[in-house]
Amino acid sequence: MPPRGIPRKSAPPVTITDQISALPDQMLHHVLSFLPVQAAVRTCVLARRWRHLWKSTTGLRIVGLDEDKYVKVQDIRKFMNHLLVLHERTHLGTVEIKFDHYDDDGDVRYVNLWTRFAMMCKVRALTLHILDDGYLALDDLPLVSRHLGTLDLQSVALRKSLLDFASCPALKDLKMNDCEINADRISSRSLKHLSITFCRSDSDCRFVFTRDLEHCPAFSKLKTLVLNEYWCEAPDLDPLACILKNSPVLEKLTLQLFSEGPNHEVEMEGSYCCMERPSAISEHLNIVEVKCNVVDKRILKILRFLCAFNIRFNF
């Protein structure tokens, strides 16, 4: 204890090293790409080091701040106007656009603008999900990109020009869930993974059904395929047979049949049996999954059909 009358020396100030700010710009840009765009921009107030980092992020997540809720287009339009002006035209690894409501054609134009901005920034993976009723129509212009490798769409209206991926030579993964397909074919020389679930087609241009089956293209690089019952309901399952015969290097086939959502009561797994007589389908097919809620007559018919292609299941 110091003698009375002598003031105590104050403790030296505690300094905390900001280890995150010490990281290289490239790494911080990557970290910011996981945040919603609103939160990424707000990091500019953390310190001088962060003032302009958000302008060069490698990803844009145009989503709600609450991870459990999507954003409304109208709520973010003004914010995005400023962001697109200030954001540098750097290459983008990922762009996610997810919202649950759009009001009018004005909102649709904004979504198209954001999508075109992503393409201009040479995005490699683009996600566009809509939870609102109906289908959002993108610009009736073909996607042109030498960099786009992954495209994930939900509740989008797709016309012929948008399904012509001749100008996307790097596209490997394509997912379409609950989309409206208004075209008679998908054109791609590079596609390896294709998922089409809960989609519908215009009555005047049924997607690769009936007479269009004769023009079904060869998916020369397709290795993974996910389909729902839409492809298994026609007489004699011709659509499914056509796709299998035109996928010479297919390795994995998943059929999600007569059930909604990711949860299924029954899952069966099989594979191609090359010991039996030659089949018209890919000899590389080593995983076949059938997911359903109940094994009824429709499922049994599909299983018998697959067995005709030398596909055997483990029960």
Short mmCIF file of C-alpha atoms in Angstrom, two decimals:
data_model
loop_
_atom_site.label_atom_id
_atom_site.label_comp_id
_atom_site.label_asym_id
_atom_site.label_seq_id
_atom_site.Cartn_x
_atom_site.Cartn_y
_atom_site.Cartn_z
CA MET A 1 0.00 0.00 0.00
CA PRO A 2 1.46 3.40 -0.93
CA PRO A 3 1.65 5.99 1.87
CA ARG A 4 -1.28 8.26 2.33
CA GLY A 5 -1.19 11.40 0.24
CA ILE A 6 0.71 9.76 -2.64
CA PRO A 7 -1.61 9.10 -5.58
CA ARG A 8 -1.71 5.61 -6.98
CA LYS A 9 -0.29 5.06 -10.40
CA SER A 10 -3.02 4.25 -12.89
CA ALA A 11 -2.77 0.94 -14.71
CA PRO A 12 -1.39 1.17 -18.27
CA PRO A 13 -4.06 1.07 -20.97
CA VAL A 14 -4.80 -2.37 -22.37
CA THR A 15 -4.36 -2.61 -26.13
CA ILE A 16 -5.98 -5.37 -28.10
CA THR A 17 -4.46 -6.28 -31.42
CA ASP A 18 -7.06 -6.46 -34.20
CA GLN A 19 -5.90 -9.75 -35.66
CA ILE A 20 -8.72 -9.92 -38.22
CA SER A 21 -7.83 -6.53 -39.71
CA ALA A 22 -4.27 -7.76 -40.09
CA LEU A 23 -5.36 -10.36 -42.63
CA PRO A 24 -4.64 -9.73 -46.32
CA ASP A 25 -7.28 -7.91 -48.37
CA GLN A 26 -7.99 -11.00 -50.47
CA MET A 27 -8.89 -13.03 -47.40
CA LEU A 28 -11.08 -10.28 -45.94
CA HIS A 29 -12.92 -9.95 -49.26
CA HIS A 30 -13.63 -13.68 -49.08
CA VAL A 31 -14.93 -13.40 -45.49
CA LEU A 32 -17.24 -10.51 -46.41
CA SER A 33 -18.70 -12.56 -49.28
CA PHE A 34 -20.49 -14.77 -46.74
CA LEU A 35 -22.41 -11.82 -45.24
CA PRO A 36 -25.65 -10.33 -46.58
CA VAL A 37 -24.73 -7.28 -48.65
CA GLN A 38 -26.29 -4.94 -46.06
CA ALA A 39 -24.05 -6.33 -43.30
CA ALA A 40 -20.98 -6.34 -45.55
CA VAL A 41 -21.40 -2.63 -46.29
CA ARG A 42 -21.85 -1.81 -42.60
CA THR A 43 -18.33 -3.09 -41.85
CA CYS A 44 -17.06 0.22 -43.31
CA VAL A 45 -17.60 1.84 -39.88
CA LEU A 46 -15.44 -0.66 -37.97
CA ALA A 47 -12.14 1.08 -38.71
CA ARG A 48 -10.27 2.92 -41.43
CA ARG A 49 -8.89 -0.44 -42.58
CA TRP A 50 -12.44 -1.61 -43.40
CA ARG A 51 -13.71 1.58 -45.04
CA HIS A 52 -13.53 0.35 -48.64
CA LEU A 53 -13.12 -3.42 -48.31
CA TRP A 54 -16.80 -4.15 -49.07
CA LYS A 55 -16.41 -2.59 -52.53
CA SER A 56 -14.20 -5.48 -53.64
CA THR A 57 -15.93 -8.49 -52.08
CA THR A 58 -15.73 -11.70 -54.08
CA GLY A 59 -19.39 -12.49 -53.49
CA LEU A 60 -22.76 -10.75 -53.15
CA ARG A 61 -25.56 -12.16 -51.03
CA ILE A 62 -28.70 -10.16 -51.84
CA VAL A 63 -30.78 -11.68 -49.07
CA GLY A 64 -32.48 -10.67 -45.84
CA LEU A 65 -30.44 -9.80 -42.77
CA ASP A 66 -32.47 -12.40 -40.88
CA GLU A 67 -31.22 -15.77 -42.12
CA ASP A 68 -34.67 -17.28 -41.52
CA LYS A 69 -36.40 -14.81 -43.84
CA TYR A 70 -35.91 -13.77 -47.43
CA VAL A 71 -35.98 -10.10 -48.38
CA LYS A 72 -38.60 -8.20 -50.36
CA VAL A 73 -37.35 -6.66 -53.58
CA GLN A 74 -38.98 -3.31 -52.77
CA ASP A 75 -37.18 -3.15 -49.40
CA ILE A 76 -33.74 -3.36 -50.96
CA ARG A 77 -34.09 -1.57 -54.30
CA LYS A 78 -32.73 1.80 -53.16
CA PHE A 79 -29.85 0.19 -51.28
CA MET A 80 -28.87 -1.88 -54.33
CA ASN A 81 -28.95 1.22 -56.57
CA HIS A 82 -26.14 2.73 -54.53
CA LEU A 83 -24.24 -0.53 -54.16
CA LEU A 84 -24.09 -1.22 -57.91
CA VAL A 85 -22.71 2.26 -58.52
CA LEU A 86 -20.01 2.05 -55.82
CA HIS A 87 -19.02 -1.63 -56.06
CA GLU A 88 -15.89 -2.24 -58.10
CA ARG A 89 -16.19 -4.35 -61.24
CA THR A 90 -14.13 -7.15 -59.72
CA HIS A 91 -14.62 -10.79 -60.60
CA LEU A 92 -17.29 -12.39 -58.40
CA GLY A 93 -17.10 -15.95 -57.18
CA THR A 94 -20.73 -16.18 -56.03
CA VAL A 95 -23.92 -14.15 -56.25
CA GLU A 96 -27.04 -15.16 -54.33
CA ILE A 97 -30.34 -13.39 -54.98
CA LYS A 98 -33.07 -14.68 -52.69
CA PHE A 99 -36.37 -12.98 -51.92
CA ASP A 100 -39.93 -13.92 -51.04
CA HIS A 101 -41.96 -11.16 -52.64
CA TYR A 102 -42.02 -8.88 -55.68
CA ASP A 103 -44.81 -6.41 -56.44
CA ASP A 104 -44.75 -5.45 -60.09
CA ASP A 105 -42.79 -5.30 -63.32
CA GLY A 106 -40.59 -2.67 -61.72
CA ASP A 107 -39.35 -5.20 -59.19
CA VAL A 108 -38.75 -7.71 -61.97
CA ARG A 109 -36.60 -5.19 -63.84
CA TYR A 110 -34.47 -4.74 -60.75
CA VAL A 111 -33.89 -8.48 -60.41
CA ASN A 112 -32.91 -8.62 -64.07
CA LEU A 113 -30.50 -5.73 -63.48
CA TRP A 114 -28.85 -7.50 -60.55
CA THR A 115 -28.55 -10.69 -62.60
CA ARG A 116 -26.92 -8.86 -65.51
CA PHE A 117 -24.54 -7.10 -63.09
CA ALA A 118 -23.47 -10.52 -61.80
CA MET A 119 -22.80 -11.73 -65.34
CA MET A 120 -20.85 -8.54 -66.13
CA CYS A 121 -18.65 -9.21 -63.09
CA LYS A 122 -17.88 -12.71 -64.45
CA VAL A 123 -19.67 -14.56 -61.65
CA ARG A 124 -18.81 -18.25 -61.35
CA ALA A 125 -21.84 -19.40 -59.30
CA LEU A 126 -25.24 -17.68 -59.58
CA THR A 127 -28.27 -18.47 -57.40
CA LEU A 128 -31.72 -16.97 -57.97
CA HIS A 129 -34.48 -18.16 -55.62
CA ILE A 130 -38.02 -16.79 -55.35
CA LEU A 131 -40.60 -17.92 -52.79
CA ASP A 132 -43.48 -15.80 -54.08
CA ASP A 133 -46.36 -17.40 -55.98
CA GLY A 134 -45.91 -17.52 -59.72
CA TYR A 135 -42.77 -17.43 -61.82
CA LEU A 136 -40.43 -14.50 -62.30
CA ALA A 137 -39.54 -13.92 -65.94
CA LEU A 138 -35.93 -13.05 -66.62
CA ASP A 139 -34.92 -10.98 -69.63
CA ASP A 140 -35.47 -12.99 -72.80
CA LEU A 141 -31.76 -12.86 -73.58
CA PRO A 142 -29.31 -15.76 -73.65
CA LEU A 143 -26.79 -15.98 -70.84
CA VAL A 144 -23.34 -15.20 -72.16
CA SER A 145 -20.40 -15.98 -69.90
CA ARG A 146 -17.09 -17.78 -70.21
CA HIS A 147 -16.91 -18.01 -66.40
CA LEU A 148 -20.35 -19.19 -65.17
CA GLY A 149 -19.94 -22.70 -63.80
CA THR A 150 -22.99 -23.13 -61.53
CA LEU A 151 -26.56 -21.92 -62.03
CA ASP A 152 -29.24 -22.56 -59.38
CA LEU A 153 -32.79 -21.37 -60.18
CA GLN A 154 -36.09 -21.56 -58.27
CA SER A 155 -39.51 -20.27 -59.41
CA VAL A 156 -38.14 -18.71 -62.58
CA ALA A 157 -39.84 -18.69 -66.00
CA LEU A 158 -37.33 -19.97 -68.56
CA ARG A 159 -37.70 -19.40 -72.28
CA LYS A 160 -35.80 -21.03 -75.12
CA SER A 161 -33.07 -18.39 -75.26
CA LEU A 162 -32.31 -18.76 -71.55
CA LEU A 163 -31.87 -22.53 -71.89
CA ASP A 164 -29.38 -22.21 -74.72
CA PHE A 165 -26.05 -22.38 -72.92
CA ALA A 166 -23.88 -22.47 -76.02
CA SER A 167 -22.31 -19.20 -74.83
CA CYS A 168 -21.58 -20.62 -71.35
CA PRO A 169 -18.74 -23.10 -72.08
CA ALA A 170 -17.78 -23.41 -68.39
CA LEU A 171 -21.26 -24.35 -67.12
CA LYS A 172 -21.04 -27.64 -65.22
CA ASP A 173 -23.92 -27.58 -62.69
CA LEU A 174 -27.53 -26.62 -63.44
CA LYS A 175 -30.40 -26.82 -60.92
CA MET A 176 -34.00 -25.92 -61.70
CA ASN A 177 -36.58 -26.26 -58.94
CA ASP A 178 -40.25 -25.28 -59.32
CA CYS A 179 -39.51 -23.47 -62.57
CA GLU A 180 -41.63 -22.94 -65.67
CA ILE A 181 -39.81 -24.33 -68.70
CA ASN A 182 -41.06 -22.85 -71.96
CA ALA A 183 -38.61 -24.49 -74.33
CA ASP A 184 -38.23 -27.77 -76.13
CA ARG A 185 -34.64 -28.46 -75.16
CA ILE A 186 -31.62 -27.57 -73.04
CA SER A 187 -28.48 -26.92 -75.08
CA SER A 188 -25.10 -27.32 -73.39
CA ARG A 189 -21.84 -28.99 -74.38
CA SER A 190 -20.26 -28.69 -70.93
CA LEU A 191 -23.01 -29.65 -68.43
CA LYS A 192 -22.07 -32.41 -65.97
CA HIS A 193 -24.69 -32.16 -63.20
CA LEU A 194 -28.37 -31.53 -63.95
CA SER A 195 -31.24 -31.36 -61.44
CA ILE A 196 -34.84 -30.71 -62.58
CA THR A 197 -37.42 -30.96 -59.77
CA PHE A 198 -41.05 -29.86 -59.45
CA CYS A 199 -40.91 -27.98 -62.76
CA ARG A 200 -43.74 -27.48 -65.23
CA SER A 201 -43.81 -26.92 -68.97
CA ASP A 202 -46.06 -25.00 -71.33
CA SER A 203 -48.66 -27.28 -72.93
CA ASP A 204 -47.57 -26.23 -76.43
CA CYS A 205 -43.92 -27.11 -75.95
CA ARG A 206 -43.69 -30.12 -73.65
CA PHE A 207 -40.05 -30.46 -72.63
CA VAL A 208 -38.53 -33.49 -74.53
CA PHE A 209 -41.88 -35.38 -74.45
CA THR A 210 -43.72 -37.23 -77.23
CA ARG A 211 -42.40 -36.11 -80.64
CA ASP A 212 -39.64 -34.02 -79.06
CA LEU A 213 -38.06 -37.18 -77.68
CA GLU A 214 -36.72 -37.85 -81.16
CA HIS A 215 -34.61 -34.70 -80.87
CA CYS A 216 -33.32 -35.30 -77.35
CA PRO A 217 -29.67 -34.14 -77.32
CA ALA A 218 -26.80 -36.26 -76.06
CA PHE A 219 -25.62 -35.17 -72.61
CA SER A 220 -22.04 -36.18 -73.36
CA LYS A 221 -20.58 -34.92 -70.05
CA LEU A 222 -23.51 -35.40 -67.67
CA LYS A 223 -22.44 -37.39 -64.60
CA THR A 224 -25.11 -36.60 -61.98
CA LEU A 225 -28.86 -36.42 -62.68
CA VAL A 226 -31.80 -35.70 -60.34
CA LEU A 227 -35.37 -36.07 -61.67
CA ASN A 228 -38.87 -36.17 -60.20
CA GLU A 229 -41.98 -38.08 -61.26
CA TYR A 230 -42.64 -35.65 -64.12
CA TRP A 231 -40.23 -37.77 -66.15
CA CYS A 232 -41.72 -41.09 -65.06
CA GLU A 233 -45.46 -40.72 -65.66
CA ALA A 234 -45.73 -40.99 -69.44
CA PRO A 235 -46.68 -44.38 -70.95
CA ASP A 236 -43.78 -46.82 -70.89
CA LEU A 237 -41.60 -44.19 -69.17
CA ASP A 238 -40.26 -43.05 -72.54
CA PRO A 239 -38.87 -39.70 -71.27
CA LEU A 240 -36.75 -41.39 -68.61
CA ALA A 241 -35.56 -44.04 -71.07
CA CYS A 242 -34.59 -41.35 -73.57
CA ILE A 243 -32.51 -39.40 -71.07
CA LEU A 244 -30.74 -42.53 -69.84
CA LYS A 245 -29.87 -43.60 -73.37
CA ASN A 246 -28.51 -40.12 -74.14
CA SER A 247 -26.29 -39.86 -71.05
CA PRO A 248 -23.32 -42.09 -71.92
CA VAL A 249 -21.10 -41.18 -68.93
CA LEU A 250 -23.81 -40.89 -66.24
CA GLU A 251 -22.52 -41.99 -62.83
CA LYS A 252 -25.35 -41.16 -60.42
CA LEU A 253 -29.12 -41.11 -60.96
CA THR A 254 -31.57 -39.92 -58.28
CA LEU A 255 -35.36 -40.19 -58.70
CA GLN A 256 -37.47 -38.23 -56.18
CA LEU A 257 -40.91 -39.70 -56.78
CA PHE A 258 -44.35 -38.65 -55.57
CA SER A 259 -43.14 -36.82 -52.47
CA GLU A 260 -42.54 -33.20 -51.51
CA GLY A 261 -39.53 -31.67 -49.91
CA PRO A 262 -36.23 -33.33 -48.93
CA ASN A 263 -37.75 -35.82 -46.47
CA HIS A 264 -38.69 -39.25 -47.78
CA GLU A 265 -40.14 -42.27 -45.99
CA VAL A 266 -38.44 -44.82 -48.28
CA GLU A 267 -35.02 -44.68 -49.93
CA MET A 268 -33.64 -47.45 -52.12
CA GLU A 269 -30.19 -47.66 -53.64
CA GLY A 270 -29.06 -49.69 -56.60
CA SER A 271 -26.41 -49.83 -59.30
CA TYR A 272 -25.82 -50.96 -62.85
CA CYS A 273 -24.97 -54.66 -63.09
CA CYS A 274 -22.42 -55.07 -65.89
CA MET A 275 -22.25 -58.87 -65.48
CA GLU A 276 -25.54 -59.32 -67.29
CA ARG A 277 -26.35 -58.67 -70.94
CA PRO A 278 -25.23 -55.32 -72.42
CA SER A 279 -27.53 -52.40 -71.74
CA ALA A 280 -28.29 -49.23 -73.69
CA ILE A 281 -27.33 -47.00 -70.75
CA SER A 282 -24.09 -45.79 -69.25
CA GLU A 283 -21.77 -48.49 -67.99
CA HIS A 284 -20.42 -45.93 -65.51
CA LEU A 285 -23.72 -45.77 -63.59
CA ASN A 286 -22.73 -46.94 -60.11
CA ILE A 287 -25.35 -45.22 -57.92
CA VAL A 288 -29.11 -45.22 -58.50
CA GLU A 289 -31.31 -43.74 -55.77
CA VAL A 290 -35.10 -43.95 -55.62
CA LYS A 291 -36.73 -41.77 -52.95
CA CYS A 292 -40.44 -41.94 -52.24
CA ASN A 293 -43.02 -41.94 -49.43
CA VAL A 294 -44.52 -45.35 -50.14
CA VAL A 295 -43.82 -48.27 -52.47
CA ASP A 296 -47.03 -48.52 -54.48
CA LYS A 297 -47.88 -49.69 -58.03
CA ARG A 298 -46.33 -46.60 -59.59
CA ILE A 299 -43.01 -47.17 -57.80
CA LEU A 300 -43.02 -50.88 -58.64
CA LYS A 301 -43.53 -50.05 -62.30
CA ILE A 302 -40.50 -47.76 -62.24
CA LEU A 303 -38.39 -50.35 -60.43
CA ARG A 304 -39.29 -52.99 -63.03
CA PHE A 305 -38.38 -50.51 -65.75
CA LEU A 306 -34.97 -49.86 -64.18
CA CYS A 307 -34.35 -53.59 -63.78
CA ALA A 308 -34.80 -53.94 -67.53
CA PHE A 309 -31.69 -51.75 -67.85
CA ASN A 310 -29.69 -54.13 -65.63
CA ILE A 311 -30.07 -51.92 -62.57
CA ARG A 312 -30.32 -53.97 -59.38
CA PHE A 313 -31.48 -52.71 -55.97
CA ASN A 314 -30.44 -53.72 -52.47
CA PHE A 315 -33.51 -54.26 -50.31
#
